[in-house]
Amino acid sequence: GENMGAYGVGCLDYYFGPVYYVSTSGSDSEGNGSEENPFATIQKGIDVSIDNDTILVYDGTYSENIEINNKNIVVGSMSLIDGDTAHISSTIIYGNQVERVVTIGNIFSSTTLYGFTIENGNGGVVVNGQSIINNCIIRDNQSSSDGGGIYVNGSEPQIINCKILNNSAPSGGGISLLSDAIIENCIIKNNTVTLYGGGIYCNYSYPKIINSLVIDNNIVGSVNNSAGGIHTENGGSSTPETIIINSTIYGNDEYGLRIDGSILLMNNII
């Protein structure tokens, strides 16, 4: 009749958020993103979302490389809802070593990525704009360019309560910064580079590192004046540009800390 398709009569039920669900048992073709009929991929949830929507992802391994462009959305595991941190290690975005696992390209919007394990990419996360990365484990990524765990090139993202482990890159095995960032309550450990900054590499960037551990990061190769912990280049001298507070930097190859430019250090163990 004339109402065929309306209100779910005779075809797939319509669903318009604002919360979309993703499950390994869902379907991108037959699901509508509701809790009863979830999507199968995180990317599908991102694609149908609009500003202020939330994509909730059930436990499981999702073999995909996701991209978020200019959307003010939250993408999170079920830890976002119930606070159970067990969801973080059980909700895995697996990059298949093809490209970076997560690409965030926000110029005018801000994305929150919450409560995932991000692994086995050609780099973990690339951030080209505003974003918050919270309560994530970023591990076992091998990048052919800088930033094995996270590569930041734009705006001032916040990296909070994250573990960045066992990643590798030419520089910035854990994190590579080409713009400012706030790094708070993070563990950056056992990352490896062939050049600079086993833990964190900063180039023309001035991070704020607060309540974090930068430990046991490595340099494979012989590079003069390279720091296995935190390595900065092309800094200025007029104001404290790199700020490190209440953090521990130890057990890293060569130097724990190499700073080019001004720095404010408060209550650290180095």
PDB file of C-alpha atoms in Angstrom:
ATOM      1  CA  GLY A   1       0.000   0.000   0.000  1.00  0.00           C
ATOM      2  CA  GLU A   2       0.957   3.661   0.058  1.00  0.00           C
ATOM      3  CA  ASN A   3       2.586   3.264   3.485  1.00  0.00           C
ATOM      4  CA  MET A   4       4.827   0.419   2.408  1.00  0.00           C
ATOM      5  CA  GLY A   5       8.254   1.049   3.952  1.00  0.00           C
ATOM      6  CA  ALA A   6       7.042   3.564   6.529  1.00  0.00           C
ATOM      7  CA  TYR A   7       7.643   2.727  10.166  1.00  0.00           C
ATOM      8  CA  GLY A   8       9.324  -0.497   9.134  1.00  0.00           C
ATOM      9  CA  VAL A   9       6.291  -1.997   7.305  1.00  0.00           C
ATOM     10  CA  GLY A  10       7.392  -4.370   4.584  1.00  0.00           C
ATOM     11  CA  CYS A  11      11.093  -3.494   4.640  1.00  0.00           C
ATOM     12  CA  LEU A  12      14.053  -2.949   6.928  1.00  0.00           C
ATOM     13  CA  ASP A  13      13.141  -0.874   9.977  1.00  0.00           C
ATOM     14  CA  TYR A  14      14.378   2.688   9.852  1.00  0.00           C
ATOM     15  CA  TYR A  15      16.627   3.798  12.680  1.00  0.00           C
ATOM     16  CA  PHE A  16      18.163   7.214  13.145  1.00  0.00           C
ATOM     17  CA  GLY A  17      20.344   6.979  16.243  1.00  0.00           C
ATOM     18  CA  PRO A  18      21.606   8.939  18.081  1.00  0.00           C
ATOM     19  CA  VAL A  19      23.341   5.756  19.304  1.00  0.00           C
ATOM     20  CA  TYR A  20      24.456   3.184  16.732  1.00  0.00           C
ATOM     21  CA  TYR A  21      25.563  -0.317  17.713  1.00  0.00           C
ATOM     22  CA  VAL A  22      28.195  -2.550  16.126  1.00  0.00           C
ATOM     23  CA  SER A  23      28.643  -6.283  16.742  1.00  0.00           C
ATOM     24  CA  THR A  24      30.638  -9.087  15.135  1.00  0.00           C
ATOM     25  CA  SER A  25      27.284 -10.850  14.732  1.00  0.00           C
ATOM     26  CA  GLY A  26      25.681  -7.829  13.046  1.00  0.00           C
ATOM     27  CA  SER A  27      25.175  -7.003   9.381  1.00  0.00           C
ATOM     28  CA  ASP A  28      25.983  -3.906   7.351  1.00  0.00           C
ATOM     29  CA  SER A  29      23.455  -4.855   4.662  1.00  0.00           C
ATOM     30  CA  GLU A  30      20.559  -6.042   6.831  1.00  0.00           C
ATOM     31  CA  GLY A  31      21.248  -4.252  10.112  1.00  0.00           C
ATOM     32  CA  ASN A  32      20.108  -0.715  10.831  1.00  0.00           C
ATOM     33  CA  GLY A  33      22.483   0.085  13.689  1.00  0.00           C
ATOM     34  CA  SER A  34      19.934  -0.340  16.441  1.00  0.00           C
ATOM     35  CA  GLU A  35      20.666  -2.439  19.515  1.00  0.00           C
ATOM     36  CA  GLU A  36      18.440  -5.184  18.100  1.00  0.00           C
ATOM     37  CA  ASN A  37      19.940  -5.038  14.573  1.00  0.00           C
ATOM     38  CA  PRO A  38      23.543  -3.816  14.868  1.00  0.00           C
ATOM     39  CA  PHE A  39      25.995  -3.161  12.082  1.00  0.00           C
ATOM     40  CA  ALA A  40      28.940  -5.502  11.498  1.00  0.00           C
ATOM     41  CA  THR A  41      31.654  -2.883  11.001  1.00  0.00           C
ATOM     42  CA  ILE A  42      32.670   0.207  12.895  1.00  0.00           C
ATOM     43  CA  GLN A  43      33.102   2.097   9.624  1.00  0.00           C
ATOM     44  CA  LYS A  44      29.434   1.593   8.750  1.00  0.00           C
ATOM     45  CA  GLY A  45      28.433   3.158  12.053  1.00  0.00           C
ATOM     46  CA  ILE A  46      30.747   6.093  11.418  1.00  0.00           C
ATOM     47  CA  ASP A  47      29.444   6.576   7.883  1.00  0.00           C
ATOM     48  CA  VAL A  48      25.767   6.836   8.887  1.00  0.00           C
ATOM     49  CA  SER A  49      26.405   8.974  11.967  1.00  0.00           C
ATOM     50  CA  ILE A  50      25.989  12.717  12.210  1.00  0.00           C
ATOM     51  CA  ASP A  51      27.341  15.224  14.748  1.00  0.00           C
ATOM     52  CA  ASN A  52      26.699  14.353  18.396  1.00  0.00           C
ATOM     53  CA  ASP A  53      25.997  10.680  17.659  1.00  0.00           C
ATOM     54  CA  THR A  54      27.661   7.788  19.491  1.00  0.00           C
ATOM     55  CA  ILE A  55      28.846   4.482  18.031  1.00  0.00           C
ATOM     56  CA  LEU A  56      28.960   1.685  20.624  1.00  0.00           C
ATOM     57  CA  VAL A  57      30.977  -1.411  19.762  1.00  0.00           C
ATOM     58  CA  TYR A  58      30.454  -4.774  21.417  1.00  0.00           C
ATOM     59  CA  ASP A  59      33.396  -6.999  22.374  1.00  0.00           C
ATOM     60  CA  GLY A  60      35.106  -8.766  19.476  1.00  0.00           C
ATOM     61  CA  THR A  61      37.836  -8.385  16.868  1.00  0.00           C
ATOM     62  CA  TYR A  62      37.085  -6.037  13.961  1.00  0.00           C
ATOM     63  CA  SER A  63      39.474  -6.435  11.030  1.00  0.00           C
ATOM     64  CA  GLU A  64      39.238  -3.018   9.440  1.00  0.00           C
ATOM     65  CA  ASN A  65      40.973   0.308   9.028  1.00  0.00           C
ATOM     66  CA  ILE A  66      38.569   3.046  10.046  1.00  0.00           C
ATOM     67  CA  GLU A  67      38.443   6.686   8.992  1.00  0.00           C
ATOM     68  CA  ILE A  68      36.642   9.550  10.726  1.00  0.00           C
ATOM     69  CA  ASN A  69      36.478  12.880   8.918  1.00  0.00           C
ATOM     70  CA  ASN A  70      34.926  16.082  10.248  1.00  0.00           C
ATOM     71  CA  LYS A  71      32.436  14.467  12.592  1.00  0.00           C
ATOM     72  CA  ASN A  72      31.774  15.484  16.172  1.00  0.00           C
ATOM     73  CA  ILE A  73      31.060  11.927  17.368  1.00  0.00           C
ATOM     74  CA  VAL A  74      32.050   9.422  20.041  1.00  0.00           C
ATOM     75  CA  VAL A  75      33.252   5.955  19.032  1.00  0.00           C
ATOM     76  CA  GLY A  76      33.604   3.654  22.007  1.00  0.00           C
ATOM     77  CA  SER A  77      33.594   0.127  23.355  1.00  0.00           C
ATOM     78  CA  MET A  78      31.002  -0.912  25.932  1.00  0.00           C
ATOM     79  CA  SER A  79      33.443   0.327  28.583  1.00  0.00           C
ATOM     80  CA  LEU A  80      32.047   3.758  27.776  1.00  0.00           C
ATOM     81  CA  ILE A  81      28.682   2.615  29.172  1.00  0.00           C
ATOM     82  CA  ASP A  82      29.449   0.320  32.092  1.00  0.00           C
ATOM     83  CA  GLY A  83      32.994   1.387  33.046  1.00  0.00           C
ATOM     84  CA  ASP A  84      34.292  -2.192  32.864  1.00  0.00           C
ATOM     85  CA  THR A  85      37.892  -1.937  31.648  1.00  0.00           C
ATOM     86  CA  ALA A  86      37.824  -5.601  30.551  1.00  0.00           C
ATOM     87  CA  HIS A  87      36.061  -4.402  27.391  1.00  0.00           C
ATOM     88  CA  ILE A  88      39.197  -2.499  26.338  1.00  0.00           C
ATOM     89  CA  SER A  89      41.344  -5.596  25.749  1.00  0.00           C
ATOM     90  CA  SER A  90      38.333  -7.493  24.334  1.00  0.00           C
ATOM     91  CA  THR A  91      37.320  -4.894  21.737  1.00  0.00           C
ATOM     92  CA  ILE A  92      40.056  -4.969  19.129  1.00  0.00           C
ATOM     93  CA  ILE A  93      40.457  -3.014  15.903  1.00  0.00           C
ATOM     94  CA  TYR A  94      42.896  -5.131  13.894  1.00  0.00           C
ATOM     95  CA  GLY A  95      44.620  -3.317  11.057  1.00  0.00           C
ATOM     96  CA  ASN A  96      46.042  -6.220   9.042  1.00  0.00           C
ATOM     97  CA  GLN A  97      49.298  -4.245   8.603  1.00  0.00           C
ATOM     98  CA  VAL A  98      47.757  -2.551   5.554  1.00  0.00           C
ATOM     99  CA  GLU A  99      47.672   1.090   6.689  1.00  0.00           C
ATOM    100  CA  ARG A 100      47.094   2.969   9.913  1.00  0.00           C
ATOM    101  CA  VAL A 101      44.334   1.353  11.905  1.00  0.00           C
ATOM    102  CA  VAL A 102      42.489   4.588  12.733  1.00  0.00           C
ATOM    103  CA  THR A 103      42.614   7.866  10.804  1.00  0.00           C
ATOM    104  CA  ILE A 104      41.030  10.948  12.355  1.00  0.00           C
ATOM    105  CA  GLY A 105      40.844  13.967  10.056  1.00  0.00           C
ATOM    106  CA  ASN A 106      38.909  16.696  11.847  1.00  0.00           C
ATOM    107  CA  ILE A 107      39.345  20.339  10.975  1.00  0.00           C
ATOM    108  CA  PHE A 108      36.233  21.814  12.566  1.00  0.00           C
ATOM    109  CA  SER A 109      34.962  18.885  14.657  1.00  0.00           C
ATOM    110  CA  SER A 110      36.181  16.771  17.560  1.00  0.00           C
ATOM    111  CA  THR A 111      36.071  12.991  17.755  1.00  0.00           C
ATOM    112  CA  THR A 112      36.406  10.908  20.902  1.00  0.00           C
ATOM    113  CA  LEU A 113      37.854   7.413  20.569  1.00  0.00           C
ATOM    114  CA  TYR A 114      37.279   5.458  23.761  1.00  0.00           C
ATOM    115  CA  GLY A 115      38.141   2.044  25.111  1.00  0.00           C
ATOM    116  CA  PHE A 116      39.680   0.037  22.247  1.00  0.00           C
ATOM    117  CA  THR A 117      42.729  -2.073  21.618  1.00  0.00           C
ATOM    118  CA  ILE A 118      44.283  -0.879  18.350  1.00  0.00           C
ATOM    119  CA  GLU A 119      46.831  -3.253  16.873  1.00  0.00           C
ATOM    120  CA  ASN A 120      48.686  -4.697  13.891  1.00  0.00           C
ATOM    121  CA  GLY A 121      48.527  -1.689  11.604  1.00  0.00           C
ATOM    122  CA  ASN A 122      51.088   0.113   9.498  1.00  0.00           C
ATOM    123  CA  GLY A 123      50.909   2.580  12.366  1.00  0.00           C
ATOM    124  CA  GLY A 124      48.172   2.715  15.005  1.00  0.00           C
ATOM    125  CA  VAL A 125      46.356   6.075  14.956  1.00  0.00           C
ATOM    126  CA  VAL A 126      46.926   9.170  12.835  1.00  0.00           C
ATOM    127  CA  VAL A 127      45.367  12.403  14.089  1.00  0.00           C
ATOM    128  CA  ASN A 128      45.046  15.328  11.687  1.00  0.00           C
ATOM    129  CA  GLY A 129      42.843  17.491  13.869  1.00  0.00           C
ATOM    130  CA  GLN A 130      40.971  17.801  17.121  1.00  0.00           C
ATOM    131  CA  SER A 131      40.319  14.580  19.005  1.00  0.00           C
ATOM    132  CA  ILE A 132      40.390  12.812  22.346  1.00  0.00           C
ATOM    133  CA  ILE A 133      41.913   9.338  22.577  1.00  0.00           C
ATOM    134  CA  ASN A 134      40.924   7.913  25.938  1.00  0.00           C
ATOM    135  CA  ASN A 135      41.419   4.562  27.659  1.00  0.00           C
ATOM    136  CA  CYS A 136      42.906   2.822  24.633  1.00  0.00           C
ATOM    137  CA  ILE A 137      45.644   0.221  24.286  1.00  0.00           C
ATOM    138  CA  ILE A 138      47.701   0.922  21.163  1.00  0.00           C
ATOM    139  CA  ARG A 139      50.112  -1.938  20.622  1.00  0.00           C
ATOM    140  CA  ASP A 140      52.106  -4.015  18.155  1.00  0.00           C
ATOM    141  CA  ASN A 141      51.914  -1.606  15.237  1.00  0.00           C
ATOM    142  CA  GLN A 142      54.824  -1.256  12.806  1.00  0.00           C
ATOM    143  CA  SER A 143      54.904   1.950  10.787  1.00  0.00           C
ATOM    144  CA  SER A 144      57.035   2.579   7.720  1.00  0.00           C
ATOM    145  CA  SER A 145      56.819   6.316   8.549  1.00  0.00           C
ATOM    146  CA  ASP A 146      57.037   8.217  11.834  1.00  0.00           C
ATOM    147  CA  GLY A 147      54.650   7.462  14.683  1.00  0.00           C
ATOM    148  CA  GLY A 148      54.344   3.754  15.331  1.00  0.00           C
ATOM    149  CA  GLY A 149      51.577   4.075  17.917  1.00  0.00           C
ATOM    150  CA  ILE A 150      50.191   7.570  17.282  1.00  0.00           C
ATOM    151  CA  TYR A 151      51.089  10.187  14.665  1.00  0.00           C
ATOM    152  CA  VAL A 152      49.791  13.703  15.368  1.00  0.00           C
ATOM    153  CA  ASN A 153      49.743  16.376  12.662  1.00  0.00           C
ATOM    154  CA  GLY A 154      47.268  19.083  13.490  1.00  0.00           C
ATOM    155  CA  SER A 155      45.460  20.847  16.320  1.00  0.00           C
ATOM    156  CA  GLU A 156      46.073  19.771  19.932  1.00  0.00           C
ATOM    157  CA  PRO A 157      44.626  16.326  20.616  1.00  0.00           C
ATOM    158  CA  GLN A 158      44.344  14.857  24.080  1.00  0.00           C
ATOM    159  CA  ILE A 159      45.781  11.400  24.708  1.00  0.00           C
ATOM    160  CA  ILE A 160      44.503  10.271  28.095  1.00  0.00           C
ATOM    161  CA  ASN A 161      44.732   7.042  30.135  1.00  0.00           C
ATOM    162  CA  CYS A 162      46.301   5.138  27.248  1.00  0.00           C
ATOM    163  CA  LYS A 163      48.870   2.348  27.063  1.00  0.00           C
ATOM    164  CA  ILE A 164      51.141   2.648  24.031  1.00  0.00           C
ATOM    165  CA  LEU A 165      53.171  -0.540  23.844  1.00  0.00           C
ATOM    166  CA  ASN A 166      55.513  -2.452  21.529  1.00  0.00           C
ATOM    167  CA  ASN A 167      55.157  -0.214  18.476  1.00  0.00           C
ATOM    168  CA  SER A 168      57.934   0.635  16.010  1.00  0.00           C
ATOM    169  CA  ALA A 169      58.746   3.372  13.500  1.00  0.00           C
ATOM    170  CA  PRO A 170      61.736   5.292  12.110  1.00  0.00           C
ATOM    171  CA  SER A 171      61.069   8.052  14.703  1.00  0.00           C
ATOM    172  CA  GLY A 172      58.465   8.273  17.423  1.00  0.00           C
ATOM    173  CA  GLY A 173      58.034   4.599  18.131  1.00  0.00           C
ATOM    174  CA  GLY A 174      55.261   5.349  20.614  1.00  0.00           C
ATOM    175  CA  ILE A 175      54.114   8.827  19.555  1.00  0.00           C
ATOM    176  CA  SER A 176      55.309  11.264  16.880  1.00  0.00           C
ATOM    177  CA  LEU A 177      54.162  14.871  17.178  1.00  0.00           C
ATOM    178  CA  LEU A 178      54.163  17.523  14.471  1.00  0.00           C
ATOM    179  CA  SER A 179      51.788  19.664  16.494  1.00  0.00           C
ATOM    180  CA  ASP A 180      51.076  20.209  20.171  1.00  0.00           C
ATOM    181  CA  ALA A 181      49.354  17.567  22.281  1.00  0.00           C
ATOM    182  CA  ILE A 182      48.315  16.815  25.843  1.00  0.00           C
ATOM    183  CA  ILE A 183      49.505  13.410  27.058  1.00  0.00           C
ATOM    184  CA  GLU A 184      48.109  12.541  30.479  1.00  0.00           C
ATOM    185  CA  ASN A 185      48.098   9.380  32.632  1.00  0.00           C
ATOM    186  CA  CYS A 186      49.680   7.305  29.879  1.00  0.00           C
ATOM    187  CA  ILE A 187      52.167   4.432  29.804  1.00  0.00           C
ATOM    188  CA  ILE A 188      54.539   4.548  26.823  1.00  0.00           C
ATOM    189  CA  LYS A 189      56.674   1.418  26.978  1.00  0.00           C
ATOM    190  CA  ASN A 190      58.798  -0.958  24.894  1.00  0.00           C
ATOM    191  CA  ASN A 191      58.520   1.005  21.654  1.00  0.00           C
ATOM    192  CA  THR A 192      61.373   0.948  19.127  1.00  0.00           C
ATOM    193  CA  VAL A 193      62.870   3.324  16.558  1.00  0.00           C
ATOM    194  CA  THR A 194      65.802   3.354  14.166  1.00  0.00           C
ATOM    195  CA  LEU A 195      66.279   7.133  14.486  1.00  0.00           C
ATOM    196  CA  TYR A 196      64.797   9.420  17.153  1.00  0.00           C
ATOM    197  CA  GLY A 197      62.472   9.215  20.126  1.00  0.00           C
ATOM    198  CA  GLY A 198      61.724   5.634  21.029  1.00  0.00           C
ATOM    199  CA  GLY A 199      58.908   6.807  23.305  1.00  0.00           C
ATOM    200  CA  ILE A 200      57.959  10.258  21.975  1.00  0.00           C
ATOM    201  CA  TYR A 201      59.378  12.292  19.092  1.00  0.00           C
ATOM    202  CA  CYS A 202      58.474  16.002  18.852  1.00  0.00           C
ATOM    203  CA  ASN A 203      59.257  18.166  15.820  1.00  0.00           C
ATOM    204  CA  TYR A 204      58.060  21.791  15.925  1.00  0.00           C
ATOM    205  CA  SER A 205      55.688  20.676  18.668  1.00  0.00           C
ATOM    206  CA  TYR A 206      55.395  21.346  22.376  1.00  0.00           C
ATOM    207  CA  PRO A 207      53.596  18.674  24.352  1.00  0.00           C
ATOM    208  CA  LYS A 208      52.264  18.760  27.875  1.00  0.00           C
ATOM    209  CA  ILE A 209      53.132  15.416  29.473  1.00  0.00           C
ATOM    210  CA  ILE A 210      51.436  14.869  32.819  1.00  0.00           C
ATOM    211  CA  ASN A 211      51.388  11.885  35.231  1.00  0.00           C
ATOM    212  CA  SER A 212      52.857   9.541  32.640  1.00  0.00           C
ATOM    213  CA  LEU A 213      55.457   6.773  32.354  1.00  0.00           C
ATOM    214  CA  VAL A 214      57.936   6.742  29.467  1.00  0.00           C
ATOM    215  CA  ILE A 215      59.982   3.615  30.101  1.00  0.00           C
ATOM    216  CA  ASP A 216      62.068   0.920  28.421  1.00  0.00           C
ATOM    217  CA  ASN A 217      61.900   2.344  24.902  1.00  0.00           C
ATOM    218  CA  ASN A 218      64.610   1.389  22.436  1.00  0.00           C
ATOM    219  CA  ILE A 219      66.780   2.620  19.591  1.00  0.00           C
ATOM    220  CA  VAL A 220      67.910   0.030  17.068  1.00  0.00           C
ATOM    221  CA  GLY A 221      70.906   1.481  15.242  1.00  0.00           C
ATOM    222  CA  SER A 222      73.586   4.090  15.863  1.00  0.00           C
ATOM    223  CA  VAL A 223      72.288   7.654  15.814  1.00  0.00           C
ATOM    224  CA  ASN A 224      74.182  10.423  17.564  1.00  0.00           C
ATOM    225  CA  ASN A 225      72.366  12.429  20.241  1.00  0.00           C
ATOM    226  CA  SER A 226      69.158  10.464  19.988  1.00  0.00           C
ATOM    227  CA  ALA A 227      66.935   9.908  23.004  1.00  0.00           C
ATOM    228  CA  GLY A 228      65.199   6.623  23.560  1.00  0.00           C
ATOM    229  CA  GLY A 229      62.649   8.281  25.854  1.00  0.00           C
ATOM    230  CA  ILE A 230      61.557  11.750  24.642  1.00  0.00           C
ATOM    231  CA  HIS A 231      63.353  13.508  21.781  1.00  0.00           C
ATOM    232  CA  THR A 232      62.459  17.047  20.649  1.00  0.00           C
ATOM    233  CA  GLU A 233      63.722  19.065  17.680  1.00  0.00           C
ATOM    234  CA  ASN A 234      63.233  22.590  16.324  1.00  0.00           C
ATOM    235  CA  GLY A 235      61.943  24.065  19.556  1.00  0.00           C
ATOM    236  CA  GLY A 236      61.985  27.685  20.645  1.00  0.00           C
ATOM    237  CA  SER A 237      63.375  29.400  23.710  1.00  0.00           C
ATOM    238  CA  SER A 238      61.064  32.274  24.651  1.00  0.00           C
ATOM    239  CA  THR A 239      58.637  30.440  26.959  1.00  0.00           C
ATOM    240  CA  PRO A 240      58.448  26.954  28.466  1.00  0.00           C
ATOM    241  CA  GLU A 241      57.229  25.077  25.432  1.00  0.00           C
ATOM    242  CA  THR A 242      57.615  21.451  26.465  1.00  0.00           C
ATOM    243  CA  ILE A 243      56.021  20.807  29.865  1.00  0.00           C
ATOM    244  CA  ILE A 244      56.583  17.577  31.816  1.00  0.00           C
ATOM    245  CA  ILE A 245      54.941  17.204  35.224  1.00  0.00           C
ATOM    246  CA  ASN A 246      54.742  14.294  37.692  1.00  0.00           C
ATOM    247  CA  SER A 247      56.138  11.817  35.172  1.00  0.00           C
ATOM    248  CA  THR A 248      58.736   9.059  35.163  1.00  0.00           C
ATOM    249  CA  ILE A 249      61.247   8.598  32.337  1.00  0.00           C
ATOM    250  CA  TYR A 250      63.668   5.712  32.834  1.00  0.00           C
ATOM    251  CA  GLY A 251      65.196   2.608  31.302  1.00  0.00           C
ATOM    252  CA  ASN A 252      65.291   4.106  27.801  1.00  0.00           C
ATOM    253  CA  ASP A 253      68.184   3.691  25.354  1.00  0.00           C
ATOM    254  CA  GLU A 254      70.819   6.422  25.039  1.00  0.00           C
ATOM    255  CA  TYR A 255      69.254   9.495  26.661  1.00  0.00           C
ATOM    256  CA  GLY A 256      66.001   9.492  28.553  1.00  0.00           C
ATOM    257  CA  LEU A 257      65.296  13.074  27.529  1.00  0.00           C
ATOM    258  CA  ARG A 258      66.712  15.293  24.782  1.00  0.00           C
ATOM    259  CA  ILE A 259      65.184  18.762  24.541  1.00  0.00           C
ATOM    260  CA  ASP A 260      65.766  21.323  21.789  1.00  0.00           C
ATOM    261  CA  GLY A 261      64.123  24.474  23.135  1.00  0.00           C
ATOM    262  CA  SER A 262      62.714  25.544  26.468  1.00  0.00           C
ATOM    263  CA  ILE A 263      61.208  23.147  28.984  1.00  0.00           C
ATOM    264  CA  LEU A 264      59.394  23.178  32.307  1.00  0.00           C
ATOM    265  CA  LEU A 265      60.087  20.137  34.519  1.00  0.00           C
ATOM    266  CA  MET A 266      58.187  19.606  37.766  1.00  0.00           C
ATOM    267  CA  ASN A 267      58.219  16.625  40.156  1.00  0.00           C
ATOM    268  CA  ASN A 268      59.601  14.086  37.695  1.00  0.00           C
ATOM    269  CA  ILE A 269      61.814  11.005  37.993  1.00  0.00           C
ATOM    270  CA  ILE A 270      64.346  10.929  35.158  1.00  0.00           C
TER     271      ILE A 270
END
